C-alpha positions as a printed NumPy array, in Angstrom:
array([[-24.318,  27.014,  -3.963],
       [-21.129,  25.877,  -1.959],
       [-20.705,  23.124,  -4.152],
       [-20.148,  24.849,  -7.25 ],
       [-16.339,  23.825,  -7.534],
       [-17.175,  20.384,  -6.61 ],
       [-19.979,  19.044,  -8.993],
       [-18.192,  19.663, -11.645],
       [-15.366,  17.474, -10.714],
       [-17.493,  14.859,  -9.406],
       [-19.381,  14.715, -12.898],
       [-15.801,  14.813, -14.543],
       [-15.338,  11.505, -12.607],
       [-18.302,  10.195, -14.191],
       [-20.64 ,  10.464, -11.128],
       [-24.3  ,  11.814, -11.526],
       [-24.261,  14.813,  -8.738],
       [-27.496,  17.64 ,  -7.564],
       [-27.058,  19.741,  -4.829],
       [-30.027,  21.48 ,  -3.749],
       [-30.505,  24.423,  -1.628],
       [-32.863,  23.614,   1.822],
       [-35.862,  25.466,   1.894],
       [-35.039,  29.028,   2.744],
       [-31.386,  28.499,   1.782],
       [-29.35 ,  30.012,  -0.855],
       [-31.442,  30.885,  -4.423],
       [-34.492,  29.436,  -2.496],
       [-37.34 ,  31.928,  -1.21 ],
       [-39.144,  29.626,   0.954],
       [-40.693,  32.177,   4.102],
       [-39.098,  31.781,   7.297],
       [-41.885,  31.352,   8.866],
       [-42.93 ,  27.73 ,   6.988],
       [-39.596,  26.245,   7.872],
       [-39.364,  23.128,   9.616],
       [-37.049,  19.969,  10.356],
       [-39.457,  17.577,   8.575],
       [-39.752,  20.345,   5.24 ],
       [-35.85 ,  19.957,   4.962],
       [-36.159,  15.867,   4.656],
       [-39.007,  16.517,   2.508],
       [-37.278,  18.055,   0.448],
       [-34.371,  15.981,   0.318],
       [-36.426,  12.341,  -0.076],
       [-38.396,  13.993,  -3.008],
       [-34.757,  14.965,  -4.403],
       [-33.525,  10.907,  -3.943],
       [-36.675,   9.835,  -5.119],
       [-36.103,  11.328,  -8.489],
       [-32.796,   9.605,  -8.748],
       [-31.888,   6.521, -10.996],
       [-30.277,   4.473,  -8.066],
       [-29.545,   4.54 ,  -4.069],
       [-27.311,   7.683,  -3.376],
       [-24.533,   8.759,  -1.58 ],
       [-26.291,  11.761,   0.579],
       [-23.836,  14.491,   1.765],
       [-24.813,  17.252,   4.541],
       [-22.029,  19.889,   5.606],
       [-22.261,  21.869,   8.463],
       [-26.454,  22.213,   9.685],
       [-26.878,  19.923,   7.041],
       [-26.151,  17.475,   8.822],
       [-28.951,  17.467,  10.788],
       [-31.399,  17.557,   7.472],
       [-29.628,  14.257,   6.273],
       [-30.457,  12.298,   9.589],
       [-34.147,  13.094,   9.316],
       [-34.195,  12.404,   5.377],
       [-32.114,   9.181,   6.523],
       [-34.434,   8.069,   8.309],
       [-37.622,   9.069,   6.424],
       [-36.384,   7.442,   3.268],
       [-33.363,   4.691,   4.346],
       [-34.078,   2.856,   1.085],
       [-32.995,   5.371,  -1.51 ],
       [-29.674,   6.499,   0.43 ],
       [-26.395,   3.754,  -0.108],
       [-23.97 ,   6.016,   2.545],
       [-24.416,   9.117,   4.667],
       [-21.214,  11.138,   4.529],
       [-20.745,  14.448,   7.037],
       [-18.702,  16.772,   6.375],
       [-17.592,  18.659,   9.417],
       [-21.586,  17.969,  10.269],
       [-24.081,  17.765,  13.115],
       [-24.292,  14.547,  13.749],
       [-26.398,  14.403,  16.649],
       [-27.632,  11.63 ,  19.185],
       [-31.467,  11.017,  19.219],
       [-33.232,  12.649,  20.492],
       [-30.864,  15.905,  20.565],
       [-31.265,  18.901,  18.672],
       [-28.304,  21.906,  17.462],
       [-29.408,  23.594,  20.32 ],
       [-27.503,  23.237,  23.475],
       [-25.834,  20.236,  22.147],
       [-21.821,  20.324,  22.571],
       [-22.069,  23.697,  24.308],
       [-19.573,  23.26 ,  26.797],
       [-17.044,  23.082,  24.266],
       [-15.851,  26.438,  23.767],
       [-14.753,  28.777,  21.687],
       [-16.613,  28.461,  18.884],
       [-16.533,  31.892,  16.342],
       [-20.027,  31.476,  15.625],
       [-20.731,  32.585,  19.332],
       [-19.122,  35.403,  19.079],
       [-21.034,  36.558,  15.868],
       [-24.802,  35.166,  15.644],
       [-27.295,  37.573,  15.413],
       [-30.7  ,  36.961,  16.759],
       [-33.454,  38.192,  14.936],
       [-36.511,  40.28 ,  17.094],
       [-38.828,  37.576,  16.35 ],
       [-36.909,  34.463,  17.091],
       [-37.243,  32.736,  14.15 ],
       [-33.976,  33.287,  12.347],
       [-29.999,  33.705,  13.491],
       [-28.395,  35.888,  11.134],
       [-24.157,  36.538,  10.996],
       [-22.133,  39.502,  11.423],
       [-20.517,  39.67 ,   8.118],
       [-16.891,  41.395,   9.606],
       [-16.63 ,  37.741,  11.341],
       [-17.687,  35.529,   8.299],
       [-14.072,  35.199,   7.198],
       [-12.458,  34.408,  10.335],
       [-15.447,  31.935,  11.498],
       [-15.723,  29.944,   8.107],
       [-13.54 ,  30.991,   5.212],
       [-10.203,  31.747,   6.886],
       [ -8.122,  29.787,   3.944],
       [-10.481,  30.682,   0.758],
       [ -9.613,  32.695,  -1.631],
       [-11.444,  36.343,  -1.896],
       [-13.939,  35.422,  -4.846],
       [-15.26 ,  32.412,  -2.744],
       [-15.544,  34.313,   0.233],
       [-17.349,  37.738,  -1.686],
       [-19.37 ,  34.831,  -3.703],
       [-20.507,  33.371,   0.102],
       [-21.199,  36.93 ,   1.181],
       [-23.606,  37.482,  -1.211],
       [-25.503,  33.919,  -0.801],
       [-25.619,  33.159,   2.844],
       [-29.293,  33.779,   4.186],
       [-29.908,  33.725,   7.879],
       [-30.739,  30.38 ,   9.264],
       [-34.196,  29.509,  10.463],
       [-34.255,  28.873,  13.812],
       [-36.764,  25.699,  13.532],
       [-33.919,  23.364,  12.04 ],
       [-31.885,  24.273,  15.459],
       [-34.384,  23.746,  17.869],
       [-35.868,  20.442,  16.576],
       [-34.273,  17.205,  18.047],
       [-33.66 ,  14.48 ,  15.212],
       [-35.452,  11.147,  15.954],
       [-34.632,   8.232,  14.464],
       [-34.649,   4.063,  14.678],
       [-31.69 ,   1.434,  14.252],
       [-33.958,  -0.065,  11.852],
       [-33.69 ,   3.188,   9.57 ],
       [-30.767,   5.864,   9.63 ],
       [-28.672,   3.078,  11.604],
       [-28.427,   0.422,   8.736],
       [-27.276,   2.976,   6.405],
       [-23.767,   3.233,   6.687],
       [-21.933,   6.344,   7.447],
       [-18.674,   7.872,   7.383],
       [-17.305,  11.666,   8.92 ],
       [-14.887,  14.332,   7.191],
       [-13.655,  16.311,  10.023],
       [-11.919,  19.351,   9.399],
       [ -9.073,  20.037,  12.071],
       [ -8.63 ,  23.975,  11.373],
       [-12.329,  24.359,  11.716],
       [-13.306,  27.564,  13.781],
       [-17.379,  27.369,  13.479],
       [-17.783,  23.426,  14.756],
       [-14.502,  22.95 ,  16.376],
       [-12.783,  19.32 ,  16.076],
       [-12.754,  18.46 ,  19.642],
       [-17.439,  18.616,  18.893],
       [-16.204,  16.957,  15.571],
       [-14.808,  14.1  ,  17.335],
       [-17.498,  13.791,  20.064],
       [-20.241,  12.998,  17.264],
       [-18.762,  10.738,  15.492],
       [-17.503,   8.881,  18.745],
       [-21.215,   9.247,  19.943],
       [-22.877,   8.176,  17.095],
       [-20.261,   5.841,  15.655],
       [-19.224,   5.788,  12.029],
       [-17.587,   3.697,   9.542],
       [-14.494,   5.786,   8.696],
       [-13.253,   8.932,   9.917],
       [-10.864,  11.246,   6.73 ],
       [ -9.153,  13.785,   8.055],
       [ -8.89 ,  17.469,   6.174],
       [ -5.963,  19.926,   7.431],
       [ -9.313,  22.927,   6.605],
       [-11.348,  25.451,   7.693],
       [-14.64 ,  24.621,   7.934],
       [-15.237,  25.384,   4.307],
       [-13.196,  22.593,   2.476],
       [-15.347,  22.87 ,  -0.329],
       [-13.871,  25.957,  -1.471],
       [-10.29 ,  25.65 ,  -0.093],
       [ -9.424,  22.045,  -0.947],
       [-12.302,  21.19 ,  -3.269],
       [ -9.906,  18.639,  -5.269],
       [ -8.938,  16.672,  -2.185],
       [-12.436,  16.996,  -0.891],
       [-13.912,  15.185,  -4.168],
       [-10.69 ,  12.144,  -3.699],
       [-12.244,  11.6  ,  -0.707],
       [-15.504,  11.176,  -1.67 ],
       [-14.801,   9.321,  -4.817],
       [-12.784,   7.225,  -2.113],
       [-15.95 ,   6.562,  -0.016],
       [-18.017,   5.936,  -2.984],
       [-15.92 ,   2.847,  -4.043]])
């Protein structure tokens, strides 16, 4: 659903676009409970399978994460790997933990565990300030209404993956230097860690998306070429 101002300007450009929402994401009711790491790549190498030709795979934020695994599950389908202010994590490392000592993060200050450990929800009072701080008020009220708590399975899983795989797929990183949920100094760290291609810089919150969609789709009509 955060991609609804972009498709259509991809597609405008000519370019054959889905976004999907993860399991348990968005519009989609899977149960909490059957979440996993490997169910997100599932779902996102059944996705690419149906496709005409190799794609370009984008992952935002968490998402990240999903498009490492699906990377490396099904390298064959996927031409680039773009991230977009995303967790691009070292083997062998999962969300959790990972880049903790950098501080001040708004997410911190506003995750909500649920009783049963299975799911971080938000406080909604912070969702502006942590994400949306330069979207307009219809994208943030359309947000409110759409974000689901996040399964806690995608956070604690470590991504594995070979050289042979998810590294000969090339890959490039959209940081996003106002960003208050994964702050650029982590930004930086990842894709100095786990080196990529090209590095575009975006003056945004964390949510370019919805505040810069336009520029957002340049660049990735610029990484597509």
């Amino acid at each position: 659903w955060c991609w609804n101002k972009v498709v259509p300007l991809l597609q405008q450009e000519g370019h054959t676009v889905t976004a999907i929402d993860l399991p348990a994401h968005g519009e989609d009711l899977t149960p909490v409970a059957d979440i996993s790491l490997q169910l997100y790549a599932d779902k996102i190498c059944d996705v690419i399978s149906q496709q005409q030709e190799p794609v370009i795979l984008v992952g935002h934020s968490l998402g990240g994460i999903s498009i490492t695994q699906a990377a490396e599950q099904c390298p064959s389908n996927i031409r680039m790997l773009v991230y977009i202010s995303g967790f691009l994590l070292p083997n062998g490392m999962a969300r959790l933990g990972y880049g903790s000592d950098v501080e001040g993060s708004l997410i911190d200050a506003n995750k909500i565990m649920s009783d049963d450990k299975k799911h971080v929800g938000f406080n909604l009072a912070g969702l502006k300030e942590t994400f949306y701080h330069d979207c307009c008020a219809d994208d943030i009220a359309n947000a409110t209404k759409l974000i689901r708590p996040e399964p806690i399975a995608g956070i604690v899983t470590p991504v594995h993956y070979t050289a042979e795989n998810f590294g000969g797929i090339p890959r490039a990183y959209i940081e996003c230097l106002q960003d208050r949920a994964i702050l650029p100094a982590l930004q930086k760290r990842m894709y100095t860690e786990t080196p990529v291609s090209k590095v575009v810089t975006m003056d945004t919150s964390h949510s370019p998306f919805f505040s810069a969609a336009d520029e957002l789709v340049e660049h990735l009509i610029d990484l597509a070429g």
